[in-house]
Amino acid sequence: MNSTERPRLSVRSPADLVAAVPYLLGFHPEDSVVVVAVRGRRVVFAARGDLPEPGADPGPAARHLAQVVARQDADAATVIGYGPAARVTGTVDAVGEALDEVGLIVLDALRVTDGRWWSYLCEEPTCCPAEGTPYDPAASRVSAAAVFAGQVALPDRAALAAQVSPFGGPVRLAMRSATVRARRRLAVLTGEPPGGPSPGGTASDGRPAGGTPADATRSGDAPAARAVRAAGTAAVRAAFRRQRRGERLDDDEVAWLTVLLTHLVVRDHAWSRTDGRDADISLWTDVLRRAEPELTAAPGTLLAFAAWRSGHGALAAVALERVLAAHPDYSLAVLLDDALRRGLAPSELDGWPGAAGPAVLRRRRRRPRR
């Protein structure tokens, strides 16, 4: 789900909106239902969900989608289904009804497939013929404006997921060796055997050996913890300086950073310096793709946070999917994933990381659904 705080696109017709959706999401949707929410005359939010399987009740997913959109302080919305009528019509109807129940005006309900769009609400054959209205996104002025503004629409969601997939081949072999060196370096720093527990016994997902979240600097050997904090702060700051100068980290720098990020005090320092800048997204994308599998939780979650802050909700979602597939109990990823699914505004996390931050999200998770 995407906040659309990006260069403005002028949308004056259903064809313009259909052309704009891929740039709002970051990819061309297929077998999907999309809700584009507006406040006044401005698009403020775009949310996408998969079409339900044939025969499945679209109601629960429709109500969830409507609740997410209602949290955006929108006035109205347009529903767009992508796919054949047999799968789209019932879902679009259910989403429209759910939006009406939460007090949003449904401006239009469209179906898009095979280069044509249909309106479920327009009955005027001169503007909405029964055979659908053809459109060419490549020829649209909206598409041209989006490309000129630097926005990208990938072919599909799989192409977006590929942007956060791990590197293989020689890159993976080089990173494996670099990570062995980084673990040895950390062992010298902490006095622990290579690959053994870190200060405070924190595991690779940021949990101590006993499984309870804790900050490595709050337990264990104090000198070792201070050494980790100092090394982590230096590594994070160096990484941001290099990235913002347009320089790519070498293998040893990435490996050292990923090993240190397993300590929550280091991860939280990195988090405090991460915003929605393009450089932040580029840094954490590169680190995530090069990190060894057991060390992906922190860089993947930091990428998701940066993408979310910048309005690239779809990128945040695929980053979190990768993290949670390998580290399902990584608490920060779980909280961010829940926030994205509920349409929580990124501004809700202003001031994070802080002691109250996770508690705020947990309280919001316990709020009853409207």
Tab-separated table of C-alpha atoms in Angstrom:
chain	number	residue	atom	x	y	z
A	1	MET	CA	0.000	0.000	0.000
A	2	ASN	CA	1.438	3.292	-1.055
A	3	SER	CA	1.323	6.830	0.155
A	4	THR	CA	1.565	8.958	-2.973
A	5	GLU	CA	3.809	11.787	-1.809
A	6	ARG	CA	5.524	12.077	-5.175
A	7	PRO	CA	5.557	14.489	-8.118
A	8	ARG	CA	1.961	15.370	-8.937
A	9	LEU	CA	0.273	13.837	-11.957
A	10	SER	CA	-2.684	15.582	-13.545
A	11	VAL	CA	-5.595	13.118	-13.755
A	12	ARG	CA	-8.684	14.352	-15.600
A	13	SER	CA	-10.396	11.195	-16.841
A	14	PRO	CA	-10.713	7.462	-16.155
A	15	ALA	CA	-8.094	6.843	-18.869
A	16	ASP	CA	-5.677	9.193	-17.071
A	17	LEU	CA	-6.265	7.394	-13.790
A	18	VAL	CA	-5.712	3.986	-15.373
A	19	ALA	CA	-2.436	5.287	-16.808
A	20	ALA	CA	-1.387	6.751	-13.459
A	21	VAL	CA	-2.004	3.688	-11.266
A	22	PRO	CA	1.194	1.805	-12.231
A	23	TYR	CA	3.234	4.844	-11.214
A	24	LEU	CA	1.354	5.189	-7.947
A	25	LEU	CA	2.086	1.545	-7.127
A	26	GLY	CA	5.494	1.216	-8.753
A	27	PHE	CA	4.418	-1.657	-11.019
A	28	HIS	CA	1.645	-2.674	-13.423
A	29	PRO	CA	-0.994	-4.558	-11.417
A	30	GLU	CA	-2.481	-7.848	-12.591
A	31	ASP	CA	-5.254	-9.920	-10.993
A	32	SER	CA	-5.639	-7.085	-8.504
A	33	VAL	CA	-8.088	-4.650	-7.014
A	34	VAL	CA	-6.794	-1.118	-6.493
A	35	VAL	CA	-8.382	1.718	-4.551
A	36	VAL	CA	-7.212	5.252	-5.352
A	37	ALA	CA	-8.251	7.626	-2.584
A	38	VAL	CA	-8.559	11.404	-2.934
A	39	ARG	CA	-8.919	14.335	-0.592
A	40	GLY	CA	-10.432	17.282	-2.393
A	41	ARG	CA	-8.815	17.125	-5.817
A	42	ARG	CA	-5.603	15.418	-4.767
A	43	VAL	CA	-4.753	11.722	-4.822
A	44	VAL	CA	-3.504	10.888	-1.333
A	45	PHE	CA	-3.275	7.109	-1.267
A	46	ALA	CA	-3.318	4.023	-3.441
A	47	ALA	CA	-3.927	0.569	-2.005
A	48	ARG	CA	-3.745	-2.757	-3.848
A	49	GLY	CA	-4.896	-6.250	-2.988
A	50	ASP	CA	-4.938	-9.566	-4.826
A	51	LEU	CA	-8.207	-10.682	-6.358
A	52	PRO	CA	-9.709	-13.505	-4.272
A	53	GLU	CA	-9.581	-17.008	-5.648
A	54	PRO	CA	-12.602	-18.038	-7.751
A	55	GLY	CA	-15.510	-18.903	-5.491
A	56	ALA	CA	-14.021	-17.152	-2.447
A	57	ASP	CA	-15.990	-14.496	-0.555
A	58	PRO	CA	-14.524	-11.069	-1.417
A	59	GLY	CA	-16.204	-9.435	1.590
A	60	PRO	CA	-13.519	-9.751	4.308
A	61	ALA	CA	-10.707	-8.484	2.076
A	62	ALA	CA	-12.949	-5.699	0.759
A	63	ARG	CA	-13.804	-4.514	4.260
A	64	HIS	CA	-10.142	-4.566	5.276
A	65	LEU	CA	-9.188	-2.548	2.203
A	66	ALA	CA	-11.919	-0.011	2.928
A	67	GLN	CA	-10.767	0.354	6.538
A	68	VAL	CA	-7.207	0.965	5.377
A	69	VAL	CA	-8.344	3.673	2.951
A	70	ALA	CA	-10.619	5.259	5.575
A	71	ARG	CA	-7.581	5.842	7.809
A	72	GLN	CA	-6.067	8.161	5.179
A	73	ASP	CA	-8.521	11.007	5.873
A	74	ALA	CA	-9.781	10.746	2.287
A	75	ASP	CA	-13.084	12.067	0.990
A	76	ALA	CA	-13.687	9.730	-1.932
A	77	ALA	CA	-12.155	6.901	-3.903
A	78	THR	CA	-12.172	5.073	-7.218
A	79	VAL	CA	-12.080	1.272	-7.343
A	80	ILE	CA	-10.258	-0.445	-10.209
A	81	GLY	CA	-10.223	-4.178	-10.835
A	82	TYR	CA	-7.608	-5.770	-13.089
A	83	GLY	CA	-8.637	-9.011	-14.748
A	84	PRO	CA	-11.568	-10.798	-16.384
A	85	ALA	CA	-15.098	-9.782	-15.476
A	86	ALA	CA	-15.853	-13.128	-13.847
A	87	ARG	CA	-13.199	-12.461	-11.202
A	88	VAL	CA	-13.311	-8.673	-11.009
A	89	THR	CA	-16.971	-7.690	-10.856
A	90	GLY	CA	-17.883	-9.231	-7.508
A	91	THR	CA	-14.734	-7.902	-5.871
A	92	VAL	CA	-15.200	-4.353	-7.193
A	93	ASP	CA	-18.821	-4.406	-6.000
A	94	ALA	CA	-17.767	-5.621	-2.541
A	95	VAL	CA	-15.059	-2.969	-2.210
A	96	GLY	CA	-17.470	-0.246	-3.348
A	97	GLU	CA	-20.027	-1.317	-0.757
A	98	ALA	CA	-17.358	-1.432	1.952
A	99	LEU	CA	-16.149	2.066	1.054
A	100	ASP	CA	-19.717	3.330	1.238
A	101	GLU	CA	-20.096	1.763	4.697
A	102	VAL	CA	-17.075	3.676	6.032
A	103	GLY	CA	-18.411	6.954	4.635
A	104	LEU	CA	-16.351	7.390	1.462
A	105	ILE	CA	-17.880	8.491	-1.833
A	106	VAL	CA	-17.193	6.061	-4.678
A	107	LEU	CA	-16.353	8.274	-7.653
A	108	ASP	CA	-16.090	5.429	-10.144
A	109	ALA	CA	-15.666	1.676	-10.388
A	110	LEU	CA	-13.595	0.405	-13.290
A	111	ARG	CA	-12.372	-2.843	-14.777
A	112	VAL	CA	-9.141	-2.991	-16.802
A	113	THR	CA	-7.927	-5.831	-18.980
A	114	ASP	CA	-6.309	-6.392	-22.380
A	115	GLY	CA	-5.739	-2.706	-23.098
A	116	ARG	CA	-9.324	-1.651	-22.388
A	117	TRP	CA	-11.245	-0.219	-19.461
A	118	TRP	CA	-14.924	-0.394	-18.516
A	119	SER	CA	-16.901	1.652	-15.999
A	120	TYR	CA	-19.445	-0.102	-13.798
A	121	LEU	CA	-21.108	3.221	-12.942
A	122	CYS	CA	-21.326	4.881	-16.347
A	123	GLU	CA	-24.259	3.807	-18.525
A	124	GLU	CA	-23.733	6.313	-21.343
A	125	PRO	CA	-22.623	4.380	-24.452
A	126	THR	CA	-21.065	7.446	-26.048
A	127	CYS	CA	-18.384	7.632	-23.382
A	128	CYS	CA	-18.482	4.098	-21.930
A	129	PRO	CA	-19.211	1.641	-24.779
A	130	ALA	CA	-20.139	-1.941	-23.981
A	131	GLU	CA	-16.987	-3.229	-25.680
A	132	GLY	CA	-14.816	-1.106	-23.402
A	133	THR	CA	-12.608	1.890	-24.095
A	134	PRO	CA	-9.146	1.182	-25.519
A	135	TYR	CA	-6.189	2.934	-23.980
A	136	ASP	CA	-2.462	2.995	-24.640
A	137	PRO	CA	-0.475	3.748	-21.480
A	138	ALA	CA	2.666	4.349	-23.489
A	139	ALA	CA	0.940	7.168	-25.377
A	140	SER	CA	-0.638	8.763	-22.300
A	141	ARG	CA	0.452	12.229	-21.265
A	142	VAL	CA	0.175	11.015	-17.658
A	143	SER	CA	2.734	8.281	-18.334
A	144	ALA	CA	5.002	10.780	-20.065
A	145	ALA	CA	4.757	13.172	-17.121
A	146	ALA	CA	5.500	10.366	-14.662
A	147	VAL	CA	8.573	9.237	-16.585
A	148	PHE	CA	9.759	12.838	-16.872
A	149	ALA	CA	9.408	13.172	-13.095
A	150	GLY	CA	11.576	10.082	-12.610
A	151	GLN	CA	8.808	7.693	-11.601
A	152	VAL	CA	9.062	4.065	-12.636
A	153	ALA	CA	6.395	1.437	-13.310
A	154	LEU	CA	7.876	-2.057	-13.411
A	155	PRO	CA	6.200	-4.782	-15.508
A	156	ASP	CA	4.682	-6.549	-12.495
A	157	ARG	CA	5.092	-7.150	-8.771
A	158	ALA	CA	7.542	-9.991	-9.393
A	159	ALA	CA	9.894	-7.506	-11.050
A	160	LEU	CA	9.685	-5.348	-7.940
A	161	ALA	CA	10.460	-8.313	-5.680
A	162	ALA	CA	13.461	-9.100	-7.872
A	163	GLN	CA	14.933	-5.724	-6.906
A	164	VAL	CA	15.443	-6.988	-3.333
A	165	SER	CA	16.422	-10.567	-4.177
A	166	PRO	CA	19.857	-11.851	-3.102
A	167	PHE	CA	22.821	-11.663	-5.431
A	168	GLY	CA	24.268	-15.021	-6.410
A	169	GLY	CA	27.315	-16.286	-8.253
A	170	PRO	CA	30.645	-14.545	-7.658
A	171	VAL	CA	29.027	-11.834	-5.508
A	172	ARG	CA	27.668	-14.448	-3.103
A	173	LEU	CA	30.994	-16.287	-2.895
A	174	ALA	CA	32.841	-13.031	-2.227
A	175	MET	CA	30.355	-11.997	0.465
A	176	ARG	CA	30.574	-15.388	2.142
A	177	SER	CA	34.315	-14.974	2.523
A	178	ALA	CA	33.977	-11.353	3.625
A	179	THR	CA	31.427	-12.341	6.280
A	180	VAL	CA	33.809	-14.968	7.700
A	181	ARG	CA	36.423	-12.212	8.017
A	182	ALA	CA	33.882	-9.885	9.631
A	183	ARG	CA	32.930	-12.512	12.220
A	184	ARG	CA	36.585	-13.007	13.096
A	185	ARG	CA	36.998	-9.250	13.420
A	186	LEU	CA	33.999	-9.076	15.748
A	187	ALA	CA	35.388	-11.951	17.801
A	188	VAL	CA	38.616	-10.034	18.347
A	189	LEU	CA	36.599	-6.949	19.313
A	190	THR	CA	34.386	-8.740	21.854
A	191	GLY	CA	36.589	-11.571	23.034
A	192	GLU	CA	33.984	-14.111	21.907
A	193	PRO	CA	34.806	-17.067	19.646
A	194	PRO	CA	33.952	-16.471	15.949
A	195	GLY	CA	30.312	-17.321	15.314
A	196	GLY	CA	29.602	-17.488	19.025
A	197	PRO	CA	27.162	-15.362	21.004
A	198	SER	CA	27.546	-11.633	20.819
A	199	PRO	CA	27.578	-9.348	23.890
A	200	GLY	CA	24.397	-10.007	25.799
A	201	GLY	CA	23.878	-13.224	23.837
A	202	THR	CA	22.028	-11.588	20.939
A	203	ALA	CA	21.152	-13.847	18.040
A	204	SER	CA	21.295	-12.936	14.366
A	205	ASP	CA	17.688	-11.698	14.393
A	206	GLY	CA	18.332	-9.284	17.243
A	207	ARG	CA	17.033	-11.584	19.995
A	208	PRO	CA	19.200	-12.833	22.829
A	209	ALA	CA	19.775	-16.550	23.095
A	210	GLY	CA	16.783	-16.881	25.417
A	211	GLY	CA	14.457	-15.357	22.815
A	212	THR	CA	13.420	-12.114	24.587
A	213	PRO	CA	14.164	-8.879	22.700
A	214	ALA	CA	16.956	-6.963	24.353
A	215	ASP	CA	19.596	-4.398	23.520
A	216	ALA	CA	23.074	-5.872	23.494
A	217	THR	CA	24.428	-2.863	25.362
A	218	ARG	CA	22.120	-3.432	28.324
A	219	SER	CA	23.458	-6.808	29.327
A	220	GLY	CA	26.563	-8.937	29.157
A	221	ASP	CA	30.113	-7.651	29.289
A	222	ALA	CA	30.060	-3.832	29.423
A	223	PRO	CA	33.457	-3.212	27.730
A	224	ALA	CA	32.526	-5.528	24.853
A	225	ALA	CA	29.137	-3.862	24.529
A	226	ARG	CA	30.742	-0.420	24.417
A	227	ALA	CA	33.174	-1.643	21.781
A	228	VAL	CA	30.337	-2.956	19.640
A	229	ARG	CA	28.438	0.299	20.000
A	230	ALA	CA	31.461	2.358	18.954
A	231	ALA	CA	32.305	0.098	16.026
A	232	GLY	CA	28.693	0.017	14.881
A	233	THR	CA	28.275	3.781	15.069
A	234	ALA	CA	31.437	4.266	13.027
A	235	ALA	CA	30.426	1.672	10.424
A	236	VAL	CA	26.930	3.129	9.986
A	237	ARG	CA	28.177	6.685	9.664
A	238	ALA	CA	30.844	5.647	7.176
A	239	ALA	CA	28.270	3.756	5.111
A	240	PHE	CA	25.958	6.766	4.901
A	241	ARG	CA	28.835	9.098	4.011
A	242	ARG	CA	30.004	6.776	1.245
A	243	GLN	CA	26.521	6.279	-0.159
A	244	ARG	CA	25.729	9.990	-0.203
A	245	ARG	CA	28.950	10.605	-2.117
A	246	GLY	CA	27.756	8.098	-4.704
A	247	GLU	CA	30.294	5.447	-3.643
A	248	ARG	CA	29.424	1.782	-3.209
A	249	LEU	CA	30.584	-0.109	-0.126
A	250	ASP	CA	33.100	-2.876	-0.753
A	251	ASP	CA	32.479	-6.467	0.339
A	252	ASP	CA	34.305	-6.172	3.657
A	253	GLU	CA	32.449	-2.981	4.549
A	254	VAL	CA	29.067	-4.586	3.823
A	255	ALA	CA	29.970	-7.756	5.728
A	256	TRP	CA	31.202	-5.790	8.749
A	257	LEU	CA	28.055	-3.680	8.746
A	258	THR	CA	25.715	-6.691	8.538
A	259	VAL	CA	27.476	-8.461	11.399
A	260	LEU	CA	27.290	-5.364	13.595
A	261	LEU	CA	23.624	-4.767	12.742
A	262	THR	CA	22.692	-7.965	14.584
A	263	HIS	CA	23.149	-5.861	17.741
A	264	LEU	CA	20.071	-3.784	18.435
A	265	VAL	CA	22.043	-0.769	19.606
A	266	VAL	CA	23.728	-0.639	16.188
A	267	ARG	CA	20.526	-1.315	14.283
A	268	ASP	CA	18.723	1.426	16.175
A	269	HIS	CA	21.526	3.869	15.429
A	270	ALA	CA	21.180	3.004	11.745
A	271	TRP	CA	17.427	3.363	12.052
A	272	SER	CA	17.748	6.836	13.583
A	273	ARG	CA	19.777	7.945	10.558
A	274	THR	CA	17.470	6.364	7.971
A	275	ASP	CA	14.824	8.486	6.299
A	276	GLY	CA	13.132	8.365	2.915
A	277	ARG	CA	16.018	9.705	0.843
A	278	ASP	CA	16.948	7.909	-2.360
A	279	ALA	CA	20.444	7.388	-0.969
A	280	ASP	CA	19.033	5.567	2.062
A	281	ILE	CA	16.943	3.283	-0.137
A	282	SER	CA	19.931	2.580	-2.382
A	283	LEU	CA	22.191	1.818	0.575
A	284	TRP	CA	19.902	-0.638	2.306
A	285	THR	CA	18.865	-2.286	-0.967
A	286	ASP	CA	22.512	-2.980	-1.765
A	287	VAL	CA	23.303	-4.207	1.750
A	288	LEU	CA	20.229	-6.454	1.836
A	289	ARG	CA	21.009	-8.062	-1.517
A	290	ARG	CA	24.646	-8.726	-0.589
A	291	ALA	CA	24.086	-9.828	3.027
A	292	GLU	CA	24.379	-13.477	3.977
A	293	PRO	CA	20.938	-15.075	4.514
A	294	GLU	CA	21.149	-15.146	8.305
A	295	LEU	CA	22.056	-11.437	8.379
A	296	THR	CA	19.247	-9.986	6.230
A	297	ALA	CA	16.761	-9.053	8.962
A	298	ALA	CA	18.149	-5.646	9.935
A	299	PRO	CA	19.090	-4.298	6.468
A	300	GLY	CA	15.814	-5.572	4.993
A	301	THR	CA	13.757	-3.890	7.696
A	302	LEU	CA	15.736	-0.663	7.367
A	303	LEU	CA	15.085	-0.727	3.621
A	304	ALA	CA	11.382	-1.229	4.285
A	305	PHE	CA	11.348	1.716	6.692
A	306	ALA	CA	13.153	3.992	4.216
A	307	ALA	CA	10.859	2.951	1.361
A	308	TRP	CA	7.765	3.470	3.481
A	309	ARG	CA	8.915	6.923	4.555
A	310	SER	CA	9.454	7.883	0.918
A	311	GLY	CA	6.003	6.728	-0.200
A	312	HIS	CA	7.211	3.520	-1.902
A	313	GLY	CA	4.878	1.244	0.001
A	314	ALA	CA	5.106	-1.593	-2.522
A	315	LEU	CA	8.898	-1.696	-2.214
A	316	ALA	CA	8.553	-1.697	1.571
A	317	ALA	CA	6.138	-4.614	1.329
A	318	VAL	CA	8.401	-6.823	-0.787
A	319	ALA	CA	11.378	-6.063	1.464
A	320	LEU	CA	9.376	-7.096	4.527
A	321	GLU	CA	8.155	-10.234	2.771
A	322	ARG	CA	11.750	-11.280	2.219
A	323	VAL	CA	12.727	-10.533	5.822
A	324	LEU	CA	9.755	-12.305	7.374
A	325	ALA	CA	10.140	-15.366	5.154
A	326	ALA	CA	13.572	-15.937	6.716
A	327	HIS	CA	13.071	-14.283	10.123
A	328	PRO	CA	9.348	-14.513	10.989
A	329	ASP	CA	9.897	-13.395	14.603
A	330	TYR	CA	11.964	-10.283	13.889
A	331	SER	CA	9.881	-7.884	15.933
A	332	LEU	CA	10.550	-4.612	14.091
A	333	ALA	CA	9.694	-6.235	10.764
A	334	VAL	CA	6.505	-7.675	12.247
A	335	LEU	CA	5.461	-4.250	13.546
A	336	LEU	CA	6.239	-2.460	10.283
A	337	ASP	CA	4.443	-5.121	8.271
A	338	ASP	CA	1.362	-4.701	10.433
A	339	ALA	CA	1.552	-0.915	10.052
A	340	LEU	CA	1.689	-1.186	6.257
A	341	ARG	CA	-1.192	-3.640	6.138
A	342	ARG	CA	-3.345	-1.297	8.221
A	343	GLY	CA	-2.432	1.792	6.211
A	344	LEU	CA	-0.748	3.567	9.098
A	345	ALA	CA	0.768	6.850	7.932
A	346	PRO	CA	4.591	6.987	8.048
A	347	SER	CA	4.298	10.203	10.096
A	348	GLU	CA	3.027	8.040	12.967
A	349	LEU	CA	6.629	6.892	13.390
A	350	ASP	CA	8.149	10.374	13.596
A	351	GLY	CA	10.637	10.380	16.439
A	352	TRP	CA	11.496	6.695	16.170
A	353	PRO	CA	13.459	4.865	17.246
A	354	GLY	CA	12.579	5.601	20.829
A	355	ALA	CA	11.383	3.745	23.861
A	356	ALA	CA	7.761	4.668	23.194
A	357	GLY	CA	7.770	3.791	19.494
A	358	PRO	CA	7.123	0.046	19.568
A	359	ALA	CA	4.639	0.521	22.405
A	360	VAL	CA	2.655	2.980	20.273
A	361	LEU	CA	2.358	0.482	17.439
A	362	ARG	CA	1.444	-2.339	19.776
A	363	ARG	CA	-1.341	-0.230	21.305
A	364	ARG	CA	-2.611	0.584	17.812
A	365	ARG	CA	-2.568	-3.108	16.913
A	366	ARG	CA	-4.912	-3.816	19.817
A	367	ARG	CA	-7.467	-1.205	18.776
A	368	PRO	CA	-10.737	-2.812	17.691
A	369	ARG	CA	-11.516	-2.652	13.986
A	370	ARG	CA	-14.175	-0.165	12.961
